[in-house]
Amino acid sequence: MNTQIPASGLDRLTAQIDLGALAHNTRVVAERAPGAAVMAVLKGDAYGHGALPVAGAALAGGATELGVTTIDEAVALREGGVTVPILSWLSTSGYERAIDADVRLGVSSPRQLANVVAAARAVGRPAVVHVKVDTGLNRNGVAPDEWVATRDALVDAERAGLVRLQGVFTHLAHGDEPEHPFLDVQRDALAATVADARAHGLTPELVHAANSAAALTRPDLHFDLVRPGIALYGGVPVPGRDFGLRPVMTFAAPVILIKRIRKGDGVSYGHRWVAPRDTVVGLIPAGYADGVWRPLSGRIEVAIGSRRFPQVGRVCMDQCVIDLGPDGGGVAEGDTAILFGDAPGADRAADWAEKLGTIDYEVLTGVRGRAVRMYTGEL
């Protein structure tokens, strides 16, 4: 259990990041995929957790490679001292910077490959690429009718010493549904593409498809490498399944003001909540600019000590109000309120996601604004 957030004395809105929990979660994934390497996915500033410290924790937990979306994300890790392989799979420019920084590049079309080849020629060293093939998600990735052109261009670029094809990969359309039959379709399509590449003289070392859910539940999708994201952060890769993952982020704030109000008094904009009795309310300096979504107004509870208290009235940009009850619930100004995370009685990010009709990825990456990251935990 995470006990680092103090019960009182917290002076600002805080997102505590337990790096020990992140290393633990990485080990859980690695143990479930024993024949595959682990690429820790750090896109979106490591799902809002901070890419550079998370990189160190993931590597301590057994990851050997890192994956990001943009070249800027990859280069920032390099500038932070990270030396392990990094793959960037969604960029349209900056290839020269990537090649200079020894960043692997995802390629999704023959046109993109041509731009990477031109960058390699300009830099004077080959680009290391992973070709992403579209096996049915219909997002980025080489379209089936462009595979032959991409394959042939890869053969030519390798012969010219401008590219080294290190990997072939895809992205699952139903990754959080382990029994969905379309996973088999994508697996077989990826395998067929790799076989065709090898039949034409290409020699990819790494084939990969598995996200968190597939890494934890589908050995047939492990191939050479798995790419966990949400599992590393203690999220919910498969609804209803517990893999022993621990929440990494605890979102907390001090109670900065307590006041008594009377029965019939309205709270916050529009007076959408009116006190049904004389009561005591507390003010928390966290609002929708920080990641407490306005549609959660009146639908969540916070944990203070061993008790839960309902949030009431509309969530504002900078603050929200909680009902402490007629006796004040034993809460004092300066006490810590846990919005979600690893604490007794606290919600998880997935609980908020369920209320919002979204996924915990969006909740975690939405923690922003004035929330200060505080790193704790033993690796």
GROMACS .gro file of C-alpha atoms in nm:
model
  379
    1MET     CA    1   0.000   0.000   0.000
    2ASN     CA    2   0.116   0.352  -0.081
    3THR     CA    3   0.157   0.544   0.247
    4GLN     CA    4   0.368   0.833   0.123
    5ILE     CA    5   0.092   1.095   0.088
    6PRO     CA    6   0.075   1.264   0.431
    7ALA     CA    7  -0.258   1.265   0.617
    8SER     CA    8  -0.210   1.637   0.671
    9GLY     CA    9   0.036   1.907   0.579
   10LEU     CA   10   0.014   1.867   0.201
   11ASP     CA   11   0.048   2.224   0.074
   12ARG     CA   12  -0.063   2.192  -0.288
   13LEU     CA   13  -0.240   1.978  -0.545
   14THR     CA   14  -0.016   1.678  -0.598
   15ALA     CA   15   0.012   1.380  -0.828
   16GLN     CA   16   0.230   1.137  -0.638
   17ILE     CA   17   0.404   0.889  -0.867
   18ASP     CA   18   0.509   0.566  -0.697
   19LEU     CA   19   0.804   0.448  -0.904
   20GLY     CA   20   0.826   0.130  -0.700
   21ALA     CA   21   0.474   0.041  -0.808
   22LEU     CA   22   0.568   0.111  -1.169
   23ALA     CA   23   0.871  -0.118  -1.149
   24HIS     CA   24   0.647  -0.384  -0.988
   25ASN     CA   25   0.392  -0.356  -1.268
   26THR     CA   26   0.666  -0.389  -1.529
   27ARG     CA   27   0.780  -0.709  -1.362
   28VAL     CA   28   0.422  -0.842  -1.366
   29VAL     CA   29   0.407  -0.793  -1.743
   30ALA     CA   30   0.754  -0.941  -1.798
   31GLU     CA   31   0.660  -1.252  -1.599
   32ARG     CA   32   0.345  -1.296  -1.809
   33ALA     CA   33   0.544  -1.271  -2.133
   34PRO     CA   34   0.858  -1.471  -2.049
   35GLY     CA   35   0.971  -1.527  -2.407
   36ALA     CA   36   0.942  -1.167  -2.519
   37ALA     CA   37   1.130  -0.844  -2.457
   38VAL     CA   38   0.935  -0.560  -2.293
   39MET     CA   39   0.904  -0.219  -2.459
   40ALA     CA   40   0.763   0.024  -2.203
   41VAL     CA   41   0.527   0.270  -2.371
   42LEU     CA   42   0.594   0.625  -2.247
   43LYS     CA   43   0.385   0.829  -2.492
   44GLY     CA   44   0.196   1.131  -2.362
   45ASP     CA   45   0.468   1.206  -2.104
   46ALA     CA   46   0.433   0.849  -1.977
   47TYR     CA   47   0.054   0.875  -1.956
   48GLY     CA   48   0.094   1.193  -1.753
   49HIS     CA   49   0.338   1.041  -1.504
   50GLY     CA   50   0.662   1.198  -1.632
   51ALA     CA   51   0.859   1.021  -1.903
   52LEU     CA   52   1.214   1.045  -1.770
   53PRO     CA   53   1.159   0.913  -1.415
   54VAL     CA   54   0.916   0.651  -1.545
   55ALA     CA   55   1.175   0.534  -1.797
   56GLY     CA   56   1.418   0.459  -1.516
   57ALA     CA   57   1.156   0.271  -1.315
   58ALA     CA   58   1.041   0.065  -1.613
   59LEU     CA   59   1.396  -0.033  -1.699
   60ALA     CA   60   1.457  -0.127  -1.336
   61GLY     CA   61   1.148  -0.348  -1.359
   62GLY     CA   62   1.272  -0.541  -1.660
   63ALA     CA   63   1.187  -0.336  -1.969
   64THR     CA   64   1.469  -0.327  -2.222
   65GLU     CA   65   1.325  -0.082  -2.477
   66LEU     CA   66   1.103   0.226  -2.476
   67GLY     CA   67   0.828   0.335  -2.710
   68VAL     CA   68   0.695   0.686  -2.770
   69THR     CA   69   0.477   0.858  -3.025
   70THR     CA   70   0.683   1.155  -3.141
   71ILE     CA   71   1.045   1.221  -3.220
   72ASP     CA   72   1.041   1.511  -2.974
   73GLU     CA   73   0.947   1.266  -2.696
   74ALA     CA   74   1.226   1.031  -2.800
   75VAL     CA   75   1.493   1.301  -2.825
   76ALA     CA   76   1.394   1.439  -2.483
   77LEU     CA   77   1.463   1.096  -2.335
   78ARG     CA   78   1.800   1.083  -2.509
   79GLU     CA   79   1.885   1.428  -2.376
   80GLY     CA   80   1.785   1.303  -2.031
   81GLY     CA   81   2.052   1.033  -2.051
   82VAL     CA   82   1.846   0.734  -2.167
   83THR     CA   83   2.060   0.505  -2.383
   84VAL     CA   84   1.839   0.199  -2.444
   85PRO     CA   85   1.657   0.148  -2.777
   86ILE     CA   86   1.369   0.392  -2.834
   87LEU     CA   87   1.103   0.358  -3.102
   88SER     CA   88   0.899   0.659  -3.226
   89TRP     CA   89   0.606   0.556  -3.441
   90LEU     CA   90   0.405   0.864  -3.536
   91SER     CA   91   0.607   1.149  -3.682
   92THR     CA   92   0.602   1.326  -4.015
   93SER     CA   93   0.920   1.531  -3.984
   94GLY     CA   94   1.240   1.559  -3.786
   95TYR     CA   95   1.382   1.233  -3.915
   96GLU     CA   96   1.735   1.371  -3.928
   97ARG     CA   97   1.719   1.447  -3.554
   98ALA     CA   98   1.593   1.098  -3.486
   99ILE     CA   99   1.868   0.930  -3.686
  100ASP     CA  100   2.132   1.146  -3.517
  101ALA     CA  101   1.991   1.048  -3.177
  102ASP     CA  102   1.978   0.676  -3.263
  103VAL     CA  103   1.599   0.666  -3.243
  104ARG     CA  104   1.420   0.387  -3.427
  105LEU     CA  105   1.146   0.510  -3.661
  106GLY     CA  106   0.806   0.361  -3.727
  107VAL     CA  107   0.715   0.371  -4.096
  108SER     CA  108   0.353   0.355  -4.217
  109SER     CA  109   0.366   0.418  -4.593
  110PRO     CA  110   0.603   0.410  -4.890
  111ARG     CA  111   0.593   0.791  -4.893
  112GLN     CA  112   0.703   0.811  -4.532
  113LEU     CA  113   0.976   0.558  -4.602
  114ALA     CA  114   1.102   0.775  -4.887
  115ASN     CA  115   1.130   1.071  -4.650
  116VAL     CA  116   1.319   0.861  -4.396
  117VAL     CA  117   1.556   0.740  -4.671
  118ALA     CA  118   1.618   1.101  -4.777
  119ALA     CA  119   1.695   1.194  -4.415
  120ALA     CA  120   1.937   0.903  -4.381
  121ARG     CA  121   2.116   1.012  -4.696
  122ALA     CA  122   2.142   1.368  -4.562
  123VAL     CA  123   2.273   1.255  -4.222
  124GLY     CA  124   2.513   1.002  -4.372
  125ARG     CA  125   2.409   0.703  -4.162
  126PRO     CA  126   2.132   0.444  -4.198
  127ALA     CA  127   1.796   0.480  -4.031
  128VAL     CA  128   1.675   0.191  -3.816
  129VAL     CA  129   1.308   0.136  -3.892
  130HIS     CA  130   1.013  -0.069  -3.775
  131VAL     CA  131   0.748  -0.100  -4.043
  132LYS     CA  132   0.398  -0.079  -3.905
  133VAL     CA  133   0.145  -0.279  -4.105
  134ASP     CA  134  -0.226  -0.211  -4.090
  135THR     CA  135  -0.392  -0.544  -4.011
  136GLY     CA  136  -0.738  -0.403  -3.957
  137LEU     CA  137  -0.733  -0.110  -3.715
  138ASN     CA  138  -0.734   0.124  -4.017
  139ARG     CA  139  -0.535   0.394  -3.846
  140ASN     CA  140  -0.164   0.444  -3.916
  141GLY     CA  141   0.023   0.156  -4.070
  142VAL     CA  142   0.100   0.037  -4.422
  143ALA     CA  143  -0.225  -0.034  -4.604
  144PRO     CA  144  -0.255  -0.382  -4.757
  145ASP     CA  145  -0.253  -0.243  -5.110
  146GLU     CA  146   0.072  -0.054  -5.039
  147TRP     CA  147   0.262  -0.339  -4.877
  148VAL     CA  148   0.436  -0.460  -5.194
  149ALA     CA  149   0.556  -0.109  -5.281
  150THR     CA  150   0.678  -0.057  -4.923
  151ARG     CA  151   0.849  -0.396  -4.914
  152ASP     CA  152   1.029  -0.338  -5.242
  153ALA     CA  153   1.138   0.011  -5.134
  154LEU     CA  154   1.275  -0.140  -4.812
  155VAL     CA  155   1.476  -0.394  -5.008
  156ASP     CA  156   1.622  -0.118  -5.224
  157ALA     CA  157   1.697   0.106  -4.922
  158GLU     CA  158   1.872  -0.176  -4.736
  159ARG     CA  159   2.083  -0.258  -5.041
  160ALA     CA  160   2.181   0.109  -5.062
  161GLY     CA  161   2.284   0.108  -4.695
  162LEU     CA  162   2.033   0.377  -4.604
  163VAL     CA  163   1.789   0.174  -4.390
  164ARG     CA  164   1.802  -0.125  -4.160
  165LEU     CA  165   1.470  -0.298  -4.108
  166GLN     CA  166   1.475  -0.400  -3.743
  167GLY     CA  167   1.107  -0.466  -3.682
  168VAL     CA  168   0.760  -0.529  -3.821
  169PHE     CA  169   0.462  -0.451  -3.602
  170THR     CA  170   0.092  -0.381  -3.584
  171HIS     CA  171  -0.166  -0.242  -3.343
  172LEU     CA  172  -0.462  -0.443  -3.216
  173ALA     CA  173  -0.818  -0.325  -3.273
  174HIS     CA  174  -0.966  -0.528  -2.985
  175GLY     CA  175  -0.668  -0.544  -2.753
  176ASP     CA  176  -0.877  -0.517  -2.435
  177GLU     CA  177  -1.101  -0.808  -2.540
  178PRO     CA  178  -0.876  -1.115  -2.512
  179GLU     CA  179  -1.127  -1.355  -2.665
  180HIS     CA  180  -1.227  -1.139  -2.961
  181PRO     CA  181  -1.187  -1.338  -3.286
  182PHE     CA  182  -1.043  -1.041  -3.473
  183LEU     CA  183  -0.724  -1.077  -3.270
  184ASP     CA  184  -0.662  -1.404  -3.453
  185VAL     CA  185  -0.719  -1.230  -3.787
  186GLN     CA  186  -0.463  -0.963  -3.702
  187ARG     CA  187  -0.212  -1.215  -3.568
  188ASP     CA  188  -0.229  -1.417  -3.887
  189ALA     CA  189  -0.210  -1.109  -4.109
  190LEU     CA  190   0.101  -0.988  -3.929
  191ALA     CA  191   0.263  -1.331  -3.952
  192ALA     CA  192   0.189  -1.348  -4.325
  193THR     CA  193   0.340  -1.003  -4.382
  194VAL     CA  194   0.654  -1.098  -4.193
  195ALA     CA  195   0.682  -1.422  -4.393
  196ASP     CA  196   0.653  -1.225  -4.716
  197ALA     CA  197   0.918  -0.979  -4.602
  198ARG     CA  198   1.158  -1.262  -4.523
  199ALA     CA  199   1.082  -1.435  -4.852
  200HIS     CA  200   1.206  -1.120  -5.026
  201GLY     CA  201   1.533  -1.102  -4.838
  202LEU     CA  202   1.437  -0.876  -4.546
  203THR     CA  203   1.539  -0.994  -4.202
  204PRO     CA  204   1.340  -0.821  -3.926
  205GLU     CA  205   1.464  -0.912  -3.578
  206LEU     CA  206   1.157  -0.798  -3.386
  207VAL     CA  207   0.792  -0.873  -3.457
  208HIS     CA  208   0.546  -0.713  -3.215
  209ALA     CA  209   0.175  -0.659  -3.164
  210ALA     CA  210   0.079  -0.704  -2.798
  211ASN     CA  211  -0.047  -0.415  -2.590
  212SER     CA  212  -0.096  -0.448  -2.213
  213ALA     CA  213  -0.398  -0.675  -2.233
  214ALA     CA  214  -0.249  -0.906  -2.493
  215ALA     CA  215   0.083  -0.916  -2.309
  216LEU     CA  216  -0.100  -1.034  -1.998
  217THR     CA  217  -0.347  -1.276  -2.160
  218ARG     CA  218  -0.246  -1.383  -2.513
  219PRO     CA  219   0.088  -1.568  -2.547
  220ASP     CA  220   0.016  -1.623  -2.917
  221LEU     CA  221   0.045  -1.246  -2.966
  222HIS     CA  222   0.371  -1.201  -2.778
  223PHE     CA  223   0.598  -1.263  -3.078
  224ASP     CA  224   0.943  -1.116  -2.997
  225LEU     CA  225   0.840  -0.811  -2.797
  226VAL     CA  226   0.538  -0.677  -2.605
  227ARG     CA  227   0.442  -0.309  -2.572
  228PRO     CA  228   0.264  -0.252  -2.239
  229GLY     CA  229   0.123   0.091  -2.162
  230ILE     CA  230  -0.168   0.119  -1.921
  231ALA     CA  231  -0.061  -0.190  -1.723
  232LEU     CA  232   0.263  -0.020  -1.624
  233TYR     CA  233   0.066   0.261  -1.464
  234GLY     CA  234  -0.161   0.028  -1.268
  235GLY     CA  235  -0.462   0.086  -1.488
  236VAL     CA  236  -0.718  -0.171  -1.600
  237PRO     CA  237  -0.602  -0.348  -1.919
  238VAL     CA  238  -0.895  -0.593  -1.923
  239PRO     CA  239  -1.219  -0.495  -1.747
  240GLY     CA  240  -1.294  -0.726  -1.456
  241ARG     CA  241  -0.948  -0.886  -1.444
  242ASP     CA  242  -0.698  -0.839  -1.160
  243PHE     CA  243  -0.336  -0.908  -1.248
  244GLY     CA  244  -0.182  -0.782  -0.926
  245LEU     CA  245  -0.107  -0.440  -1.073
  246ARG     CA  246  -0.067  -0.145  -0.836
  247PRO     CA  247  -0.188   0.212  -0.903
  248VAL     CA  248   0.109   0.436  -0.969
  249MET     CA  249  -0.051   0.782  -0.948
  250THR     CA  250  -0.223   0.912  -0.637
  251PHE     CA  251  -0.404   1.242  -0.701
  252ALA     CA  252  -0.440   1.439  -0.379
  253ALA     CA  253  -0.501   1.789  -0.246
  254PRO     CA  254  -0.520   1.968   0.087
  255VAL     CA  255  -0.851   2.080   0.232
  256ILE     CA  256  -0.786   2.455   0.233
  257LEU     CA  257  -1.108   2.591   0.383
  258ILE     CA  258  -1.388   2.459   0.603
  259LYS     CA  259  -1.715   2.642   0.667
  260ARG     CA  260  -2.061   2.579   0.805
  261ILE     CA  261  -2.364   2.629   0.584
  262ARG     CA  262  -2.735   2.612   0.660
  263LYS     CA  263  -3.009   2.390   0.529
  264GLY     CA  264  -3.128   2.538   0.199
  265ASP     CA  265  -2.796   2.704   0.112
  266GLY     CA  266  -2.677   2.637  -0.244
  267VAL     CA  267  -2.319   2.542  -0.328
  268SER     CA  268  -2.113   2.642  -0.634
  269TYR     CA  269  -2.230   2.773  -0.971
  270GLY     CA  270  -2.599   2.738  -1.046
  271HIS     CA  271  -2.675   2.603  -0.698
  272ARG     CA  272  -2.720   2.258  -0.850
  273TRP     CA  273  -2.670   2.119  -0.500
  274VAL     CA  274  -2.866   2.262  -0.208
  275ALA     CA  275  -2.782   2.153   0.145
  276PRO     CA  276  -3.057   1.921   0.273
  277ARG     CA  277  -2.954   2.000   0.633
  278ASP     CA  278  -2.718   2.219   0.825
  279THR     CA  279  -2.376   2.088   0.734
  280VAL     CA  280  -2.004   2.156   0.703
  281VAL     CA  281  -1.831   2.182   0.366
  282GLY     CA  282  -1.465   2.173   0.269
  283LEU     CA  283  -1.288   2.336  -0.023
  284ILE     CA  284  -1.030   2.149  -0.235
  285PRO     CA  285  -0.803   2.344  -0.475
  286ALA     CA  286  -0.856   2.115  -0.774
  287GLY     CA  287  -1.085   2.168  -1.068
  288TYR     CA  288  -1.134   2.088  -1.432
  289ALA     CA  289  -0.819   2.278  -1.530
  290ASP     CA  290  -0.629   2.022  -1.325
  291GLY     CA  291  -0.802   1.700  -1.427
  292VAL     CA  292  -1.115   1.693  -1.208
  293TRP     CA  293  -1.361   1.673  -1.492
  294ARG     CA  294  -1.669   1.897  -1.475
  295PRO     CA  295  -1.901   1.608  -1.573
  296LEU     CA  296  -1.796   1.442  -1.247
  297SER     CA  297  -1.977   1.715  -1.052
  298GLY     CA  298  -2.170   1.556  -0.767
  299ARG     CA  299  -2.070   1.205  -0.877
  300ILE     CA  300  -1.745   1.132  -0.694
  301GLU     CA  301  -1.623   1.096  -0.338
  302VAL     CA  302  -1.285   1.176  -0.189
  303ALA     CA  303  -1.106   0.983   0.084
  304ILE     CA  304  -0.987   1.167   0.394
  305GLY     CA  305  -0.838   0.946   0.659
  306SER     CA  306  -1.053   0.636   0.673
  307ARG     CA  307  -1.372   0.806   0.553
  308ARG     CA  308  -1.524   0.899   0.217
  309PHE     CA  309  -1.698   1.231   0.156
  310PRO     CA  310  -1.913   1.329  -0.144
  311GLN     CA  311  -1.815   1.609  -0.377
  312VAL     CA  312  -2.112   1.847  -0.410
  313GLY     CA  313  -2.206   2.122  -0.650
  314ARG     CA  314  -2.042   2.197  -0.979
  315VAL     CA  315  -1.671   2.135  -1.018
  316CYS     CA  316  -1.512   2.469  -1.106
  317MET     CA  317  -1.198   2.545  -1.302
  318ASP     CA  318  -0.981   2.570  -0.990
  319GLN     CA  319  -1.174   2.414  -0.703
  320CYS     CA  320  -1.448   2.185  -0.585
  321VAL     CA  321  -1.647   2.141  -0.264
  322ILE     CA  322  -1.704   1.835  -0.046
  323ASP     CA  323  -1.979   1.774   0.209
  324LEU     CA  324  -1.827   1.680   0.544
  325GLY     CA  325  -2.160   1.629   0.718
  326PRO     CA  326  -2.319   1.807   1.016
  327ASP     CA  327  -2.032   1.719   1.250
  328GLY     CA  328  -1.758   1.802   1.003
  329GLY     CA  329  -1.642   1.443   0.983
  330GLY     CA  330  -1.343   1.512   1.201
  331VAL     CA  331  -1.176   1.692   0.909
  332ALA     CA  332  -0.955   1.995   0.966
  333GLU     CA  333  -0.808   2.252   0.733
  334GLY     CA  334  -0.481   2.111   0.605
  335ASP     CA  335  -0.599   1.751   0.597
  336THR     CA  336  -0.527   1.558   0.277
  337ALA     CA  337  -0.808   1.457   0.043
  338ILE     CA  338  -0.733   1.169  -0.195
  339LEU     CA  339  -0.915   1.216  -0.525
  340PHE     CA  340  -0.800   0.881  -0.665
  341GLY     CA  341  -0.511   0.645  -0.621
  342ASP     CA  342  -0.350   0.405  -0.379
  343ALA     CA  343  -0.497   0.494  -0.039
  344PRO     CA  344  -0.756   0.339   0.192
  345GLY     CA  345  -1.106   0.393   0.059
  346ALA     CA  346  -0.993   0.593  -0.243
  347ASP     CA  347  -1.131   0.562  -0.594
  348ARG     CA  348  -0.909   0.443  -0.875
  349ALA     CA  349  -0.873   0.628  -1.203
  350ALA     CA  350  -1.088   0.354  -1.356
  351ASP     CA  351  -1.375   0.448  -1.123
  352TRP     CA  352  -1.373   0.801  -1.260
  353ALA     CA  353  -1.346   0.665  -1.613
  354GLU     CA  354  -1.654   0.449  -1.565
  355LYS     CA  355  -1.856   0.752  -1.451
  356LEU     CA  356  -1.731   0.954  -1.747
  357GLY     CA  357  -1.796   0.681  -2.003
  358THR     CA  358  -1.431   0.672  -2.101
  359ILE     CA  359  -1.112   0.482  -2.010
  360ASP     CA  360  -0.858   0.536  -1.734
  361TYR     CA  361  -0.597   0.635  -1.994
  362GLU     CA  362  -0.789   0.959  -2.045
  363VAL     CA  363  -0.826   1.023  -1.672
  364LEU     CA  364  -0.455   0.973  -1.602
  365THR     CA  365  -0.333   1.182  -1.894
  366GLY     CA  366  -0.586   1.449  -1.795
  367VAL     CA  367  -0.413   1.523  -1.462
  368ARG     CA  368  -0.240   1.849  -1.547
  369GLY     CA  369  -0.252   2.220  -1.465
  370ARG     CA  370  -0.121   2.294  -1.118
  371ALA     CA  371  -0.079   1.933  -1.007
  372VAL     CA  372   0.284   1.896  -0.897
  373ARG     CA  373   0.447   1.557  -0.959
  374MET     CA  374   0.609   1.405  -0.651
  375TYR     CA  375   0.815   1.089  -0.700
  376THR     CA  376   0.839   0.822  -0.434
  377GLY     CA  377   0.890   0.447  -0.407
  378GLU     CA  378   1.180   0.207  -0.398
  379LEU     CA  379   1.298   0.041  -0.718
   0.00000   0.00000   0.00000
